[in-house]
Coordinates of C-alpha atoms in Angstrom, one line a residue:
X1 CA 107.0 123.9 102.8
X2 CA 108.6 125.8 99.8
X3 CA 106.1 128.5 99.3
X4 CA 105.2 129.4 95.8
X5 CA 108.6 128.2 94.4
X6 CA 107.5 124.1 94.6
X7 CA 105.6 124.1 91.1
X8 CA 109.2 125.8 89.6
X9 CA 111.9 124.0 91.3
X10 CA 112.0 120.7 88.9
X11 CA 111.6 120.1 85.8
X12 CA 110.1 117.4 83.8
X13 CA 112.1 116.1 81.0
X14 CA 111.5 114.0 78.2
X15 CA 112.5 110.7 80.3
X16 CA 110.0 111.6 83.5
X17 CA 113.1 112.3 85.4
X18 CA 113.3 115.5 87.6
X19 CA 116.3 117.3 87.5
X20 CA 117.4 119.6 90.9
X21 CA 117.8 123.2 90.7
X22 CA 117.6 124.3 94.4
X23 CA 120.8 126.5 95.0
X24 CA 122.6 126.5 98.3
X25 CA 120.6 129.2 100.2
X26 CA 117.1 128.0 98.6
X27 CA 118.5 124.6 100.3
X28 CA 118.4 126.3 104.3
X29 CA 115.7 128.1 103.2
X30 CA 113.6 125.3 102.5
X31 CA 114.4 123.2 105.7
X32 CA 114.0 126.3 107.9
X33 CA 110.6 126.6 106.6
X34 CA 110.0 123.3 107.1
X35 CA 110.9 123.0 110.7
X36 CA 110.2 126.6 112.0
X37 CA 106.4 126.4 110.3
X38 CA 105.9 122.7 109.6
X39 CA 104.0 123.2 106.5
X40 CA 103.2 119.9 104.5
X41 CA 104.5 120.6 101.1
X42 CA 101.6 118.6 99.6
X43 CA 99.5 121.3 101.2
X44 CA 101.1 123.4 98.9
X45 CA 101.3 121.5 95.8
X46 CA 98.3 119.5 96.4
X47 CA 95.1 120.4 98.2
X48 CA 93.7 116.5 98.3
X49 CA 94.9 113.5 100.2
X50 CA 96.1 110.6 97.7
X51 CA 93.9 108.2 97.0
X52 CA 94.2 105.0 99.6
X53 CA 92.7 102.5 97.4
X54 CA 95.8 102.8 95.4
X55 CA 98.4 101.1 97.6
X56 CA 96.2 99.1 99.9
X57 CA 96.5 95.9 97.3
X58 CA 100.5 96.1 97.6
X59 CA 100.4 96.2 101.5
X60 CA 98.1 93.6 101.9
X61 CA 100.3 91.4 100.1
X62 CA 103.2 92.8 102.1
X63 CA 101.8 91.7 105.2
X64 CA 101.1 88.3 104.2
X65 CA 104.8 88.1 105.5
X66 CA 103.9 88.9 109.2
X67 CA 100.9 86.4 108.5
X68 CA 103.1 83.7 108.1
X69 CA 105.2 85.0 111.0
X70 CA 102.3 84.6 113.1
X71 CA 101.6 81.6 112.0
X72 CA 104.8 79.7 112.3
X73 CA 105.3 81.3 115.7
X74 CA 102.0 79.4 116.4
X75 CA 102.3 76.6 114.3
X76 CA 104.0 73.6 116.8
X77 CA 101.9 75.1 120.2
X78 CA 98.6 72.1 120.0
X79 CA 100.4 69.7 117.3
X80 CA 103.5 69.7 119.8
X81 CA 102.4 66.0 121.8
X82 CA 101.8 64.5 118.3
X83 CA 105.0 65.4 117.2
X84 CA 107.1 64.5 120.2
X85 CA 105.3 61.2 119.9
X86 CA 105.3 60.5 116.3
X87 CA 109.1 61.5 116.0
X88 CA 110.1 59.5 119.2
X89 CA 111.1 62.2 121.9
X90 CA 108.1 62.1 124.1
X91 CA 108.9 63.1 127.6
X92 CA 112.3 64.9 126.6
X93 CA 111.6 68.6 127.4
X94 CA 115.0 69.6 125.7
X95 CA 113.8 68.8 122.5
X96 CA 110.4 69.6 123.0
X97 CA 112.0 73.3 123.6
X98 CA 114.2 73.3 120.9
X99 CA 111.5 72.6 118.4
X100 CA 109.8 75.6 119.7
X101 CA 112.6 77.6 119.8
X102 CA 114.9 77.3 117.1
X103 CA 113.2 79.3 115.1
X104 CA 114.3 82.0 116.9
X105 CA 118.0 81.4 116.4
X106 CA 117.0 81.0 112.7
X107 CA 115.2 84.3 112.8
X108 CA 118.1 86.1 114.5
X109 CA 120.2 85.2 111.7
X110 CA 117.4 86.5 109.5
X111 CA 117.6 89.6 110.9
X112 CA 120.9 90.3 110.4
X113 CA 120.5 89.7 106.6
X114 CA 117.2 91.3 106.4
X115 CA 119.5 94.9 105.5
X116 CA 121.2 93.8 103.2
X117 CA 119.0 91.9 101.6
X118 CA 116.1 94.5 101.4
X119 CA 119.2 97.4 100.1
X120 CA 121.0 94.9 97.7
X121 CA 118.4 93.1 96.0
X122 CA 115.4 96.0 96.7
X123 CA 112.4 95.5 98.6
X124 CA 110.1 92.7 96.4
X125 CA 113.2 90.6 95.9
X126 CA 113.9 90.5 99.4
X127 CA 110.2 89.4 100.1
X128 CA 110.4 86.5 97.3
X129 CA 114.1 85.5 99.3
X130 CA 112.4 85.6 102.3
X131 CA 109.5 83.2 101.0
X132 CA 111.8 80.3 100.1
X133 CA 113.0 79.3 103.0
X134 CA 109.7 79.4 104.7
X135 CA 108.6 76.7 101.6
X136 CA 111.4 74.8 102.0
X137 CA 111.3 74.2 105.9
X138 CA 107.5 74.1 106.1
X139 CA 108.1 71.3 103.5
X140 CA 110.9 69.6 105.1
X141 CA 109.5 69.6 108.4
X142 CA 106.4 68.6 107.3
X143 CA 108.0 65.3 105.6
X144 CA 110.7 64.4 108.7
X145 CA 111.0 61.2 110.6
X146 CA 113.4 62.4 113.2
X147 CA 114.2 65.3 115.6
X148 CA 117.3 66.5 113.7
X149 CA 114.9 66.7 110.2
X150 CA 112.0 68.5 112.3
X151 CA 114.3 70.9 113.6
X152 CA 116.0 71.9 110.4
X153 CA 113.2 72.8 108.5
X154 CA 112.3 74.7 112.0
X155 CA 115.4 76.8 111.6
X156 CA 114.8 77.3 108.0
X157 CA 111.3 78.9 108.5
X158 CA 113.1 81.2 111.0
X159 CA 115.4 82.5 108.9
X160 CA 112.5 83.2 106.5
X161 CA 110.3 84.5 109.5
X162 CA 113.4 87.0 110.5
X163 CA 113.8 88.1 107.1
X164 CA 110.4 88.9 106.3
X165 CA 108.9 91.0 109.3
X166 CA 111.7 94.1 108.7
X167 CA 111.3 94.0 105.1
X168 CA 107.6 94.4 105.4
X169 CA 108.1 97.4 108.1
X170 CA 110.5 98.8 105.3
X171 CA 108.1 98.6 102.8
X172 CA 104.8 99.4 104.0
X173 CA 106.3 102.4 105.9
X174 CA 107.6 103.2 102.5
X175 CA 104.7 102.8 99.9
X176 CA 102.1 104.4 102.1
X177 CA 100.8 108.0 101.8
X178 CA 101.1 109.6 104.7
X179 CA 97.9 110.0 106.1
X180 CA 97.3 106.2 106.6
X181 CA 100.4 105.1 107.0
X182 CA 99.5 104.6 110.8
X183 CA 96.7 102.2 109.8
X184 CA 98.5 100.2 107.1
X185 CA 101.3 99.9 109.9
X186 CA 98.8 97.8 111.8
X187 CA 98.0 96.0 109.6
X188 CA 101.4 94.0 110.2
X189 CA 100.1 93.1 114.0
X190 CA 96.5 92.4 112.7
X191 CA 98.4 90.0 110.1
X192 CA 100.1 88.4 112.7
X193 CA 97.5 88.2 115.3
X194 CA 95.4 86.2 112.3
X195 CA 98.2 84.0 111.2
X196 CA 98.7 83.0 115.1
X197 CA 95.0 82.4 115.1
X198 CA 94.9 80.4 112.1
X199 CA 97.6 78.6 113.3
X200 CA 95.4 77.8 116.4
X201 CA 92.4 76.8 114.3
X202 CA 94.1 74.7 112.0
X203 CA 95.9 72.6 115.0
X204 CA 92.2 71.3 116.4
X205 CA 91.9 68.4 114.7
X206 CA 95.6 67.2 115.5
X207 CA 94.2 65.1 118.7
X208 CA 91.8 63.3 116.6
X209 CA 93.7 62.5 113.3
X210 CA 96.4 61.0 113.3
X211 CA 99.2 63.1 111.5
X212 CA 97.6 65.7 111.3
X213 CA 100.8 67.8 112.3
X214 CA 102.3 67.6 109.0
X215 CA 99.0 68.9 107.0
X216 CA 99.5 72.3 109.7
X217 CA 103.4 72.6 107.9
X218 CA 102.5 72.0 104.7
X219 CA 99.5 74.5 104.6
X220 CA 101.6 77.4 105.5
X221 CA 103.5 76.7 101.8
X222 CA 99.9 78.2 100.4
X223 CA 100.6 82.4 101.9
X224 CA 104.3 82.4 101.2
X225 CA 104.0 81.0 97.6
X226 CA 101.3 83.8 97.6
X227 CA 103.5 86.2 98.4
X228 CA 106.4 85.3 96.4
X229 CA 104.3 85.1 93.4
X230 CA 102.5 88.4 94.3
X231 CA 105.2 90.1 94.4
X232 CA 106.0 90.0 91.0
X233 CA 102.7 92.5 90.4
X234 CA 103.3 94.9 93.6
X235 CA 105.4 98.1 93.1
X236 CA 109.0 98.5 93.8
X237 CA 109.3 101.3 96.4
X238 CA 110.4 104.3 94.9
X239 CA 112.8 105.6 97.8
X240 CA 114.7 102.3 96.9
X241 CA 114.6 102.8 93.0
X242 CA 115.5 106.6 93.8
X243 CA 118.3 105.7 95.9
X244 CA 119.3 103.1 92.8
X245 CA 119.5 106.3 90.3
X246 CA 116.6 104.4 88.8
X247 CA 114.2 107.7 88.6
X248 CA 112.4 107.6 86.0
X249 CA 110.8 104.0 87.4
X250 CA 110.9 105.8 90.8
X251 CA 108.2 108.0 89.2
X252 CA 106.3 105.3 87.9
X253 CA 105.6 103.6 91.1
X254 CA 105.0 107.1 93.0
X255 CA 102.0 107.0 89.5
X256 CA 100.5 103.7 90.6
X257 CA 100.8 104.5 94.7
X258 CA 99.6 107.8 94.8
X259 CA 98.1 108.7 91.8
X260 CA 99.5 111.1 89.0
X261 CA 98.6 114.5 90.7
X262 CA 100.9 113.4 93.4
X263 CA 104.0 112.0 91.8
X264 CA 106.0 115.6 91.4
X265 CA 105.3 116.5 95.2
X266 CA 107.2 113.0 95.8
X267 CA 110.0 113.5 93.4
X268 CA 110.5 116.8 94.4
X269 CA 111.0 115.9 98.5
X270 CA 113.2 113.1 97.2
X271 CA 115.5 115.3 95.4
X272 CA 115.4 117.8 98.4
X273 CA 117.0 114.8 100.5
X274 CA 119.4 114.3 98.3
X275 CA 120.7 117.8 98.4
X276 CA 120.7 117.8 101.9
X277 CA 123.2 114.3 102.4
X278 CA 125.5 115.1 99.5
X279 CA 128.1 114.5 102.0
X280 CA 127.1 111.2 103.3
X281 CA 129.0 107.8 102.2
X282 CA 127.0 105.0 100.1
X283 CA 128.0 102.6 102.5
X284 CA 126.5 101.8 105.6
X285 CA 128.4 100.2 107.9
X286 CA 128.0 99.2 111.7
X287 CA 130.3 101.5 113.0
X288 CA 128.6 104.2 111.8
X289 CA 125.2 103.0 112.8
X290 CA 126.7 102.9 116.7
X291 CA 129.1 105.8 116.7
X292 CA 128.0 108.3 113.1
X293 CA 125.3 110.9 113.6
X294 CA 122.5 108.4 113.7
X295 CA 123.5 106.7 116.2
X296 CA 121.1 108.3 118.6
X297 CA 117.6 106.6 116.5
X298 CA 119.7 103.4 116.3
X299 CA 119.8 103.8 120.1
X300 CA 116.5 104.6 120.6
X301 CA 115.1 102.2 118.0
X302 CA 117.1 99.5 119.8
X303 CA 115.7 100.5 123.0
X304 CA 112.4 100.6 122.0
X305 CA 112.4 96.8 121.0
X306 CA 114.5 94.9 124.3
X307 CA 111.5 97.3 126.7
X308 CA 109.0 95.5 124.9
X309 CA 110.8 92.1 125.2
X310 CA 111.6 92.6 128.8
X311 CA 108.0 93.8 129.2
X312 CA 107.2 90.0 130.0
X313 CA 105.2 89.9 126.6
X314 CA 106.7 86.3 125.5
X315 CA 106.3 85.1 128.9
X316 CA 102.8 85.7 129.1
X317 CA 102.1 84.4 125.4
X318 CA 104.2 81.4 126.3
X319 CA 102.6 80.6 129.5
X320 CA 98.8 82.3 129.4
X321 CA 97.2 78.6 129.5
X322 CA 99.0 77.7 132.6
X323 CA 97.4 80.8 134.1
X324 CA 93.8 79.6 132.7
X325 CA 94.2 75.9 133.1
X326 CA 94.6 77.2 137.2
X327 CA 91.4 78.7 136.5
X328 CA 89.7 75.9 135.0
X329 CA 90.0 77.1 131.5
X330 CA 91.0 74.5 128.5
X331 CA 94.1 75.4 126.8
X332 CA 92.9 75.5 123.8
X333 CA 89.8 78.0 124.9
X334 CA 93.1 80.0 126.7
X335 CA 94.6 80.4 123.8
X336 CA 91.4 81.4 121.8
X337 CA 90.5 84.5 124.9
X338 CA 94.3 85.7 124.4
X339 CA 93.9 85.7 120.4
X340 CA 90.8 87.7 120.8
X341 CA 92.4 90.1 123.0
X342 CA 95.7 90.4 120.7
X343 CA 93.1 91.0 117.4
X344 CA 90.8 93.5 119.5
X345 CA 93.7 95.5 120.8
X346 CA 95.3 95.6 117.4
X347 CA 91.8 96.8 115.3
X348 CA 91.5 99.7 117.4
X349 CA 95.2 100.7 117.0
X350 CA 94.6 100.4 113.8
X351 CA 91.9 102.8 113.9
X352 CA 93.2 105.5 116.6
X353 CA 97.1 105.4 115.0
X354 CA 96.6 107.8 112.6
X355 CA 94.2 110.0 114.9
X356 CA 96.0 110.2 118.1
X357 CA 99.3 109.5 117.4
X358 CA 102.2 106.8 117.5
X359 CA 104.1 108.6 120.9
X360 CA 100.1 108.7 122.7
X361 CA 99.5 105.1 121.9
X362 CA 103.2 103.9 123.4
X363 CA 102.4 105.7 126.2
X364 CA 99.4 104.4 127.2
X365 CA 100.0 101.1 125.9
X366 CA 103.4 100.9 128.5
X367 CA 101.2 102.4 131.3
X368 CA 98.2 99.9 130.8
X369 CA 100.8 96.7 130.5
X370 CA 102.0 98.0 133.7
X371 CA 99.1 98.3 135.4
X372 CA 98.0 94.4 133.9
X373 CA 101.3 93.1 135.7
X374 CA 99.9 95.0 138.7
X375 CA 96.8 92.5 138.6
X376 CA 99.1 89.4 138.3
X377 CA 101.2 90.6 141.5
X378 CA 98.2 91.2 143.4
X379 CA 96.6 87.7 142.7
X380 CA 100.1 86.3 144.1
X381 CA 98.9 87.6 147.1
X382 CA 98.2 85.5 150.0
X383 CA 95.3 87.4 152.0
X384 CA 93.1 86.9 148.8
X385 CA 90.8 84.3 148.5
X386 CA 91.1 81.7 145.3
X387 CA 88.5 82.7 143.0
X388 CA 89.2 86.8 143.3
X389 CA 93.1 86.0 142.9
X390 CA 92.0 83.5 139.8
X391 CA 89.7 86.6 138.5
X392 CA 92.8 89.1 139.0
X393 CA 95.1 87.1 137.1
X394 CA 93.2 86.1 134.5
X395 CA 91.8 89.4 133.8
X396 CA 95.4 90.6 134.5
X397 CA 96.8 88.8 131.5
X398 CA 93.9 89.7 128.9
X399 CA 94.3 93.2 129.8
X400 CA 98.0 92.9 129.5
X401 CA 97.5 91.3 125.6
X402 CA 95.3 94.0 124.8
X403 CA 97.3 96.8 126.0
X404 CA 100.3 95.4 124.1
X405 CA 98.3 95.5 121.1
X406 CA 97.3 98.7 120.9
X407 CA 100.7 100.4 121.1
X408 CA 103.9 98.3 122.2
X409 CA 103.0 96.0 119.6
X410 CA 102.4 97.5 116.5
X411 CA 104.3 100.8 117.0
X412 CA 108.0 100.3 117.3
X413 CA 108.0 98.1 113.8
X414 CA 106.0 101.2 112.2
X415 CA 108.0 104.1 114.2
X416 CA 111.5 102.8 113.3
X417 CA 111.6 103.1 109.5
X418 CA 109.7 106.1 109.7
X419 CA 112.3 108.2 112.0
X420 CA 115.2 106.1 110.2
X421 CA 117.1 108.0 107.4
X422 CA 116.1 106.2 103.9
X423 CA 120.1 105.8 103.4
X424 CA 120.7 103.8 106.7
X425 CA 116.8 102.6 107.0
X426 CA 116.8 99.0 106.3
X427 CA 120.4 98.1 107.8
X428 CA 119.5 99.7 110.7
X429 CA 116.4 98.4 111.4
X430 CA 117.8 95.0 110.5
X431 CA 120.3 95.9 113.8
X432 CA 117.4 96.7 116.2
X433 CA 115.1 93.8 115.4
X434 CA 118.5 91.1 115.9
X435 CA 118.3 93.2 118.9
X436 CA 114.9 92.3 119.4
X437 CA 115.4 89.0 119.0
X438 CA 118.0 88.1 121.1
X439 CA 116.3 89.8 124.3
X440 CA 113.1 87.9 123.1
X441 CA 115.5 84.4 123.2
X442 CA 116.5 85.2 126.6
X443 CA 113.4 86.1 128.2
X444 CA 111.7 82.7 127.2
X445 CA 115.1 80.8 127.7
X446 CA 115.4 82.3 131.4
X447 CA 111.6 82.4 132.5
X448 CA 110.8 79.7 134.3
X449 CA 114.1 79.3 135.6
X450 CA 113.6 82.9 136.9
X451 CA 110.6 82.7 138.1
X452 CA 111.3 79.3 140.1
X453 CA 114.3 81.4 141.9
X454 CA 112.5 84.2 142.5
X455 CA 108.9 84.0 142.5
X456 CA 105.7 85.3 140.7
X457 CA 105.1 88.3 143.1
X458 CA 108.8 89.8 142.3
X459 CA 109.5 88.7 138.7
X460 CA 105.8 90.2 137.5
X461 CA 106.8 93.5 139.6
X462 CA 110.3 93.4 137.6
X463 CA 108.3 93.0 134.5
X464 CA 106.0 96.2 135.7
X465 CA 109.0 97.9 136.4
X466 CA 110.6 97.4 132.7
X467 CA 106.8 99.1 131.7
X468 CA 107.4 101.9 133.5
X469 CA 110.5 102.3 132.2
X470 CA 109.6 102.0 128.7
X471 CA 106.6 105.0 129.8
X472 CA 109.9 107.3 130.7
X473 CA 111.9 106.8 127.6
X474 CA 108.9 107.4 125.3
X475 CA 107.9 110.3 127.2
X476 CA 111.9 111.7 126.6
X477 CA 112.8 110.2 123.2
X478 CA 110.3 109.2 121.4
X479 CA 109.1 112.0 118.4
X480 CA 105.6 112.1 117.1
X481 CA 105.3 111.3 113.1
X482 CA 101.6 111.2 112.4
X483 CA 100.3 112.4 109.1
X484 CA 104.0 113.8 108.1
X485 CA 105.5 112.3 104.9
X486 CA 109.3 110.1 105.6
X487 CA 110.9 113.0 103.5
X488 CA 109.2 115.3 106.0
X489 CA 110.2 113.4 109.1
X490 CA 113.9 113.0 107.7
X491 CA 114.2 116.8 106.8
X492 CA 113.4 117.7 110.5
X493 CA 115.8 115.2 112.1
X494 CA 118.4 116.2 109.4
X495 CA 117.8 120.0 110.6
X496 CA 118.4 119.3 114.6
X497 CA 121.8 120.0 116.0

């Protein structure tokens, strides 16, 4: 990327630190190389990958956050009855909704902490903050005798669950070498497929002993207290500690993520970003998110997450067993078939991300879900018999989980921070998932009301149509980062007019 020069241009000094000497015309230089010939400065620097092995331990206690996303999300779905009948509401679908949903208003608010959180306090802090209220309500829910107590350790887990999930984007996006960052992006959706299977699993016995409900809260305090205290031995993420002036510890963490060979490739792309913003403002505020000169990847980032909301994705989670019950199928095998299709859709994104591509896999993805809500409007149809409609819409929603889960899923949490500036990263991905949220609390709140007005046949088409949208947008917006480093991918955007 800098041709011979990248050995020369920084210095070691006695404190680790690296100290820029890039003068202004060495500055275009550099990004015109970069963009006109896309070389990889660890190409030049470094002939060798670095080693994986080295930051897999602190993602995999990263995602342990998006486990017990999963999990929560799943938590109430079998133990609901028992609940509703232990805590005196039986019958009273109000409540029986709220204690599904108000986690959702919890996580919404969350989100909107999540940036500040994650920019104030750095990255591990933000995971440990994120962990305590997800004790505290799993505890407090666990232990209530009424609706009121129930549903305020619900909304305490969602502000814990909203918190989390961008954090962990932040973070594994930025303690990844680049040439697997793809795969330990899935990782987050594998997390969270397992945590809502576990949740699944764990609900069984609820039917058979009594109170049984409480022991499924309570467990949940075993992954976040793993995660708080396992953060304590993860690494800090060095864009953070850069962007703190903290760069001598920066380097340190580059040591145990990459490897030593590594570390003045890293330091040196840092410092080249920081030449190339010296005119940007600390602050981040929201105004400049919508209106400043990012406000086109705030757009598209915010985009990317109401298409897969209005994609009918809750809707179908929500409602699969109804479709399966029709068919004969227990609710609980129901919501085993989705779970395997949500686990097997994201294990091979996990393997093809980093191979074909995060734009290819969107694409696909959007054009496959569309094709799934296809199926469901043709078994709406009245010219086909019962067990061929039956067939068509159950096959239509597998294929529709499975699609998701190799690219609508798992892609836009891993896409964002990666095409998001490090300055504005975690405030603006904070915006696009409070984004994500609300269209996510609308689409279950309006469902069935919707589809009682209007019908299977034209809400299902409405949700195909959304797909196809989102296939258009991709196609037009959406930029391909595989196997390019985040100072790489910044550089490039930085250089566009």
């Amino acid at each position: 990327m800098w041709g011979s020069q990248s050995s020369s241009m920084y210095k070691r000094t006695s404190s680790r630190d690296y100290s820029p000497a890039v003068d202004v015309e060495d500055n275009n230089n550099s990004r015109l190389l970069l963009v006109d010939d896309d070389v990889d400065v660890s190409k030049e620097t470094e002939t060798t990958n670095p080693p994986w092995i080295c930051s897999l331990p602190h993602v995999l206690v990263a995602t342990l956050s998006s486990f017990l996303f999963g999990y929560h999300l799943g938590v109430v779905n079998e133990p609901l009855e028992s609940i509703s009948s232990d805590l005196g509401f039986t019958g009273n679908t109000l409540a029986e909704g709220l204690v599904v949903s108000v986690c959702l208003g919890g996580a919404f608010i969350g989100s909107l902490f999540s940036g500040g959180a994650a920019d104030g306090l750095g990255r591990r802090r933000a995971f440990q903050l994120s962990a305590l209220p997800m004790i505290l309500g799993a505890f407090v829910s666990g232990v209530s005798n009424s609706l009121g107590v129930m549903l305020l350790g619900r909304f305490l887990v969602g502000t814990g669950m909203g918190l989390g999930p961008p954090v962990a984007a932040l973070y594994v996006t930025e303690v990844s070498p680049a040439f697997v960052r793809g795969t330990y992006g899935s990782f987050i959706q594998i997390a969270t497929c397992l945590g809502l299977m576990a949740a699944l699993f764990i609900g069984i016995p609820v039917h058979s002993i009594t109170g049984w409900w409480r022991v499924c809260f309570w467990l949940s305090t075993i992954p976040a207290a793993a995660l708080a205290l396992g953060m304590f031995f993860c690494a800090e993420s060095p864009q953070w500690l850069f962007k703190q002036g903290k760069i001598a510890e920066a380097e340190a963490e580059f040591e145990r993520l990459l490897g030593g060979s590594h570390v003045k490739t890293a330091m040196a792309e840092l410092h080249k970003l920081e030449l190339d913003k010296t005119d940007e403002p600390d602050v981040v505020t929201l105004t400049e998110l919508l209106y400043g000169r990012h406000s086109r990847v705030v757009f598209i980032g915010s985009t990317l997450f109401a298409l897969q909301q209005l994609s009918g994705i809750n809707a179908v989670f929500y409602f699969s067993s109804t479709v399966f019950k029709s068919a004969g199928v227990p609710s609980d095998m129901a919501n085993i078939f989705v779970g395997i299709s949500n686990l097997l859709g994201s294990l091979i994104a996990m393997v093809l991300m980093d191979k074909l591509g995060r734009k290819l896999l969107l694409l696909w993805s959007f054009i496959g879900m569309a094709v799934a809500m296809a199926l469901q409007v043709g078994a709406t149809s009245s010219y086909l018999p019962h067990f061929p409609a039956l067939c068509l819409s159950v096959g239509g929603t597998l294929v529709f989980v499975l699609t998701f889960a190799l690219g609508a899923g798992p892609v836009p949490g891993l896409l964002l921070p990666e095409i998001f500036p490090s300055r504005i990263r975690a405030k603006a991905l904070a915006l696009c998932l409070s984004v994500h949220w609300v269209i996510n609390f609308f689409v279950g709140l309006l469902f069935l009301k919707l589809l009682e007005q209007l019908g299977p046949r034209l809400l299902y088409s409405m949700f195909s149509t959304f797909c196809l949208m989102a296939v258009m947008f991709v196609k037009r917006n959406v930029i391909e980062t595989k196997g390019k480093t985040l100072q790489e991918i910044e550089i490039s955007l930085l250089a566009k007019p």
